[in-house]
Short mmCIF file of C-alpha atoms in Angstrom, two decimals:
data_model
loop_
_atom_site.label_atom_id
_atom_site.label_comp_id
_atom_site.label_asym_id
_atom_site.label_seq_id
_atom_site.Cartn_x
_atom_site.Cartn_y
_atom_site.Cartn_z
CA GLN E 1 11.15 4.76 14.15
CA LEU E 2 10.90 8.21 15.76
CA GLY E 3 7.57 7.62 17.48
CA ASP E 4 4.58 5.36 18.01
CA GLU E 5 2.20 6.74 15.39
CA LEU E 6 2.68 8.24 11.94
CA TYR E 7 0.15 10.63 10.40
CA VAL E 8 0.66 11.46 6.72
CA GLY E 9 -0.68 14.75 5.36
CA VAL E 10 -1.62 14.47 1.68
CA HIS E 11 -1.94 17.66 -0.36
CA SER E 12 -4.86 18.27 -2.72
CA ASP E 13 -4.40 18.12 -6.48
CA GLU E 14 -5.09 21.85 -6.65
CA ALA E 15 -2.43 22.76 -4.05
CA ILE E 16 0.18 20.66 -5.83
CA LEU E 17 -0.72 22.16 -9.21
CA GLU E 18 -0.39 25.67 -7.82
CA ASN E 19 2.96 25.10 -6.11
CA LYS E 20 4.68 22.39 -8.12
CA GLY E 21 2.78 21.22 -11.18
CA PRO E 22 0.20 18.62 -12.23
CA THR E 23 0.04 15.36 -10.27
CA VAL E 24 0.63 11.91 -11.74
CA MET E 25 -1.99 10.33 -9.45
CA ASN E 26 -5.10 12.08 -8.17
CA LEU E 27 -5.86 12.62 -4.48
CA ARG E 28 -7.96 9.47 -4.10
CA GLU E 29 -5.23 7.30 -5.62
CA ARG E 30 -2.54 8.89 -3.47
CA LEU E 31 -4.61 8.37 -0.32
CA LEU E 32 -5.02 4.70 -1.21
CA ALA E 33 -1.24 4.48 -1.52
CA THR E 34 -0.49 6.08 1.86
CA ASP E 35 -3.28 4.15 3.61
CA ALA E 36 -1.75 0.90 2.34
CA CYS E 37 1.72 1.69 3.71
CA ARG E 38 2.53 -0.56 6.67
CA TRP E 39 3.95 2.25 8.83
CA VAL E 40 1.13 4.77 8.35
CA THR E 41 -1.35 5.16 11.21
CA ARG E 42 -3.61 7.60 9.42
CA SER E 43 -3.74 9.57 6.16
CA ILE E 44 -5.03 13.16 6.31
CA PRO E 45 -6.27 14.64 3.01
CA TYR E 46 -6.11 18.30 2.02
CA ALA E 47 -3.06 19.00 4.17
CA PRO E 48 -1.82 22.60 3.69
CA TYR E 49 1.13 22.87 1.29
CA VAL E 50 2.95 25.03 3.82
CA THR E 51 2.76 23.15 7.13
CA GLN E 52 1.17 25.23 9.89
CA LEU E 53 1.69 24.77 13.63
CA ASP E 54 -2.03 24.81 14.43
CA TRP E 55 -2.58 22.04 11.87
CA ILE E 56 -0.13 19.57 13.45
CA THR E 57 -1.18 20.58 16.97
CA HIS E 58 -4.80 19.82 16.10
CA PHE E 59 -3.81 16.21 15.36
CA GLY E 60 -1.59 15.94 18.44
CA CYS E 61 1.63 15.57 16.45
CA LYS E 62 4.87 16.41 18.24
CA TYR E 63 7.10 16.61 15.16
CA VAL E 64 6.90 17.06 11.42
CA VAL E 65 9.23 14.79 9.49
CA HIS E 66 10.41 15.12 5.90
CA GLY E 67 13.08 13.64 3.67
CA ASP E 68 16.32 15.53 3.06
CA ASP E 69 14.94 16.86 -0.25
CA ILE E 70 13.18 19.85 1.32
CA THR E 71 10.45 21.37 -0.84
CA SER E 72 9.51 25.01 -1.46
CA ASP E 73 6.13 26.60 -2.11
CA GLY E 74 5.16 28.50 -5.25
CA SER E 75 6.93 31.64 -3.99
CA GLY E 76 10.20 29.75 -3.37
CA GLU E 77 9.95 29.72 0.44
CA ASP E 78 10.57 26.66 2.62
CA CYS E 79 7.32 24.75 3.18
CA TYR E 80 8.43 23.88 6.72
CA ARG E 81 9.71 27.25 7.91
CA PHE E 82 7.11 27.62 10.68
CA VAL E 83 7.64 24.19 12.28
CA LYS E 84 11.42 24.61 11.94
CA ALA E 85 11.27 27.90 13.83
CA ALA E 86 9.31 26.17 16.58
CA GLY E 87 11.86 23.35 16.88
CA ARG E 88 9.33 20.74 15.78
CA PHE E 89 10.96 19.48 12.60
CA LYS E 90 13.09 16.39 11.90
CA VAL E 91 14.83 15.23 8.74
CA VAL E 92 15.25 11.63 7.61
CA LYS E 93 17.22 10.39 4.62
CA ARG E 94 15.02 9.76 1.60
CA THR E 95 15.36 6.67 -0.59
CA PRO E 96 18.11 7.61 -3.07
CA ALA E 97 18.03 7.45 -6.88
CA ILE E 98 14.24 7.27 -7.22
CA SER E 99 11.67 10.04 -7.48
CA THR E 100 8.61 11.01 -9.48
CA THR E 101 10.87 13.16 -11.68
CA ASP E 102 13.14 10.15 -12.36
CA LEU E 103 10.18 7.97 -13.32
CA VAL E 104 8.68 10.56 -15.68
CA GLY E 105 12.11 10.96 -17.28
CA ARG E 106 12.37 7.21 -17.88
CA MET E 107 8.94 7.18 -19.51
CA LEU E 108 9.63 10.16 -21.77
CA LEU E 109 13.17 9.17 -22.80
CA CYS E 110 12.47 5.42 -23.04
CA THR E 111 15.74 4.61 -21.26
CA LYS E 112 16.81 1.16 -20.05
CA GLY E 113 19.75 2.23 -17.90
CA HIS E 114 17.77 1.53 -14.74
CA PHE E 115 17.41 -2.20 -15.50
CA ILE E 116 19.09 -4.68 -13.15
CA ARG E 117 20.41 -7.90 -14.69
CA SER E 118 20.68 -9.79 -11.39
CA LEU E 119 19.50 -8.24 -8.14
CA GLU E 120 21.12 -11.06 -6.18
CA LYS E 121 24.53 -10.32 -7.71
CA MET E 122 24.07 -6.57 -7.25
CA LEU E 123 23.36 -7.03 -3.55
CA GLU E 124 26.55 -9.08 -3.25
CA GLY E 125 28.55 -6.34 -4.99
CA GLU E 126 29.32 -8.45 -8.04
CA GLU E 127 27.41 -6.12 -10.38
CA GLY E 128 26.06 -2.58 -10.39
CA PRO E 129 27.38 0.97 -10.07
CA GLY E 130 30.82 1.64 -8.67
CA ALA E 131 34.32 1.97 -10.13
CA SER E 132 35.81 -0.53 -7.68
CA GLU E 133 34.82 -3.76 -5.96
CA GLU E 134 34.68 -1.92 -2.63
CA GLU E 135 32.21 0.64 -4.00
CA ARG E 136 29.99 -2.07 -5.50
CA LYS E 137 29.99 -4.02 -2.24
CA ALA E 138 29.15 -0.87 -0.24
CA ASN E 139 26.29 -0.13 -2.63
CA GLY E 140 25.05 -3.71 -2.32
CA GLU E 141 25.14 -3.59 1.48
CA ALA E 142 23.20 -0.30 1.49
CA MET E 143 20.56 -1.85 -0.78
CA LYS E 144 20.29 -4.93 1.44
CA GLU E 145 19.86 -2.77 4.52
CA ARG E 146 17.05 -0.87 2.82
CA ILE E 147 15.30 -4.12 1.92
CA ARG E 148 15.63 -5.23 5.56
CA LEU E 149 14.08 -1.97 6.76
CA TYR E 150 11.23 -2.21 4.27
CA ALA E 151 10.49 -5.73 5.49
CA THR E 152 9.86 -4.64 9.11
CA ASP E 153 6.56 -4.65 10.97
CA GLU E 154 4.32 -1.63 11.64
CA THR E 155 6.73 -0.37 14.32
CA ALA E 156 9.58 -0.37 11.73
CA LYS E 157 11.72 -2.09 14.38
CA LYS E 158 11.00 -5.83 14.13
CA PRO E 159 11.22 -8.31 11.21
CA TRP E 160 7.88 -9.02 9.51
CA VAL E 161 8.06 -9.99 5.83
CA ASP E 162 10.00 -13.01 4.58
CA VAL E 163 12.19 -12.08 1.60
CA TRP E 164 13.43 -14.75 -0.81
CA PHE E 165 15.21 -15.03 -4.15
CA TRP E 166 13.95 -17.56 -6.67
CA SER E 167 16.72 -19.15 -8.71
CA GLU E 168 15.16 -20.42 -11.92
CA GLY E 169 18.31 -22.26 -12.95
CA LYS E 170 18.52 -24.14 -9.64
CA GLY E 171 14.75 -24.40 -9.18
CA GLN E 172 14.90 -23.34 -5.56
CA CYS E 173 14.43 -20.38 -3.21
CA LYS E 174 17.17 -18.71 -1.20
CA GLU E 175 16.27 -16.77 1.95
CA LEU E 176 17.49 -13.18 2.17
CA PHE E 177 15.63 -12.01 5.30
CA LYS E 178 13.51 -14.01 7.72
CA GLY E 179 10.13 -12.63 8.78
CA ILE E 180 7.38 -14.11 10.91
CA GLY E 181 6.39 -16.72 8.32
CA PRO E 182 2.98 -18.39 7.95
CA ARG E 183 1.06 -18.84 11.19
CA PRO E 184 -0.93 -21.92 12.24
CA GLY E 185 -4.09 -22.36 10.15
CA GLN E 186 -3.28 -19.71 7.55
CA ARG E 187 -3.77 -20.57 3.90
CA ILE E 188 -0.76 -19.67 1.75
CA VAL E 189 -1.77 -17.84 -1.43
CA TYR E 190 0.63 -16.98 -4.24
CA VAL E 191 0.25 -14.00 -6.57
CA ASP E 192 2.78 -12.71 -9.05
CA GLY E 193 3.29 -9.77 -11.36
CA GLY E 194 5.51 -6.89 -12.40
CA PHE E 195 3.98 -4.42 -9.92
CA ASP E 196 5.47 -1.66 -12.06
CA LEU E 197 4.70 1.92 -10.93
CA PHE E 198 3.01 0.39 -7.88
CA SER E 199 -0.41 1.99 -7.83
CA SER E 200 -3.90 1.94 -6.34
CA GLY E 201 -4.78 -0.78 -8.87
CA HIS E 202 -2.16 -3.13 -7.46
CA ILE E 203 -3.29 -2.31 -3.92
CA GLN E 204 -6.94 -3.01 -4.75
CA PHE E 205 -5.98 -6.30 -6.38
CA LEU E 206 -4.12 -7.42 -3.25
CA LYS E 207 -7.05 -6.32 -1.08
CA LEU E 208 -9.42 -8.43 -3.18
CA VAL E 209 -7.16 -11.45 -2.64
CA ILE E 210 -7.46 -10.93 1.12
CA GLN E 211 -11.23 -10.37 0.94
CA GLU E 212 -11.83 -13.59 -1.03
CA GLU E 213 -9.76 -15.56 1.45
CA GLU E 214 -11.65 -14.00 4.37
CA LYS E 215 -14.95 -15.18 2.83
CA LEU E 216 -13.65 -18.75 2.64
CA ALA E 217 -12.26 -18.51 6.18
CA ARG E 218 -15.62 -17.36 7.52
CA GLU E 219 -17.24 -20.45 6.03
CA ARG E 220 -14.78 -22.73 7.81
CA GLY E 221 -15.29 -21.03 11.18
CA TRP E 222 -12.14 -18.92 11.35
CA TYR E 223 -13.95 -16.03 13.06
CA GLU E 224 -15.92 -18.08 15.57
CA GLU E 225 -15.25 -17.11 19.19
CA LYS E 226 -13.60 -20.40 20.11
CA ALA E 227 -11.18 -20.19 17.14
CA VAL E 228 -10.30 -16.57 17.92
CA GLU E 229 -9.59 -17.37 21.58
CA GLU E 230 -7.40 -20.32 20.57
CA ARG E 231 -5.27 -18.10 18.32
CA LYS E 232 -4.95 -15.43 21.01
CA LYS E 233 -3.30 -17.96 23.33
CA SER E 234 -0.13 -17.62 21.25
CA GLY E 235 -0.27 -13.81 21.42
CA GLU E 236 -2.42 -11.58 19.23
CA ASP E 237 -5.02 -12.66 16.72
CA TYR E 238 -4.15 -12.76 13.02
CA GLY E 239 -5.79 -13.09 9.63
CA PRO E 240 -6.57 -16.30 7.72
CA VAL E 241 -4.23 -15.77 4.75
CA TYR E 242 -0.48 -15.54 4.15
CA VAL E 243 0.16 -13.83 0.81
CA VAL E 244 3.32 -14.62 -1.14
CA ALA E 245 3.98 -12.01 -3.85
CA GLY E 246 6.32 -12.97 -6.68
CA VAL E 247 7.99 -10.05 -8.47
CA HIS E 248 9.25 -10.68 -12.02
CA ASP E 249 12.77 -9.75 -13.13
CA ASP E 250 13.33 -6.75 -15.40
CA ASN E 251 14.34 -8.89 -18.37
CA VAL E 252 11.21 -11.05 -18.05
CA ILE E 253 8.91 -8.02 -18.13
CA ASN E 254 10.84 -6.41 -20.99
CA GLU E 255 10.64 -9.63 -23.00
CA TRP E 256 6.85 -9.64 -22.74
CA LYS E 257 6.05 -5.90 -22.83
CA GLY E 258 8.94 -4.50 -24.87
CA VAL E 259 10.01 -0.84 -25.27
CA ASN E 260 11.63 0.22 -21.97
CA TYR E 261 9.31 -1.60 -19.58
CA PRO E 262 9.49 -1.96 -16.65
CA ILE E 263 9.73 1.73 -15.72
CA MET E 264 10.85 0.74 -12.21
CA ASN E 265 13.56 -1.89 -11.79
CA ILE E 266 13.12 -5.02 -9.69
CA TYR E 267 14.73 -3.46 -6.63
CA GLU E 268 12.36 -0.46 -6.69
CA ARG E 269 9.32 -2.63 -7.43
CA GLY E 270 10.34 -5.01 -4.67
CA LEU E 271 10.47 -2.17 -2.14
CA CYS E 272 6.99 -1.06 -3.22
CA VAL E 273 5.57 -4.52 -2.60
CA LEU E 274 7.43 -4.87 0.71
CA GLN E 275 6.01 -1.65 2.19
CA CYS E 276 2.40 -2.60 1.41
CA LYS E 277 0.56 -3.75 4.53
CA VAL E 278 -1.68 -6.01 2.43
CA CYS E 279 1.27 -8.36 1.71
#
């Protein structure tokens, strides 16, 4: 939302090990994750752990942006001290209550405190953290706003993804946020899963869904010049498939997998799916 393009510098495994500790995912997996994020223009591997002015200038970047959890290098110094001194640093609020450290803790301690019984009720302030009804409602509104932001297009300013709740008891869907919806001629494909610890494997799976649909679309003439020109009359061209991703509730996954699965609750897993440009 601060600019027109977003470049993401991704540190090497070696740099992270030296300054912080061993990585959970290797460099290739982390690059797949950033490349798949809807708001990322370009991922840049082997970014220096301490951000240098000549590095960002080389890529034509005006500002460096980081969450409000500022990191330090192995010697305890601010990783962004040089860009701060040059007045080329901005801070944005990070997503609260979730981090790599939190996830590792859940895995090691086998806790279930992160489970959500009903996301719909939590968003309405009927359940969840908070000593009073006002606090629960404020928490629910903040969560809803974050879902809305995660469902935006590549500019992070316009609606893009449709978000629905499925009510098993009522056998119907309830709309939470309206996106662009299926476009004329698109085939609607449904996939479902836990999408726990959303990883390169999930991303590759979703990519394969798109690739298979593109093969079928090519056979039916989707990419022929006349068809492309016809679609462009309504604006820009678009792909042949509209993917609907169903995300299972925490209790459903725990019933099937046991222990303390899922490691991420439905809200966190939902955000992961929402930010993926493949969906």
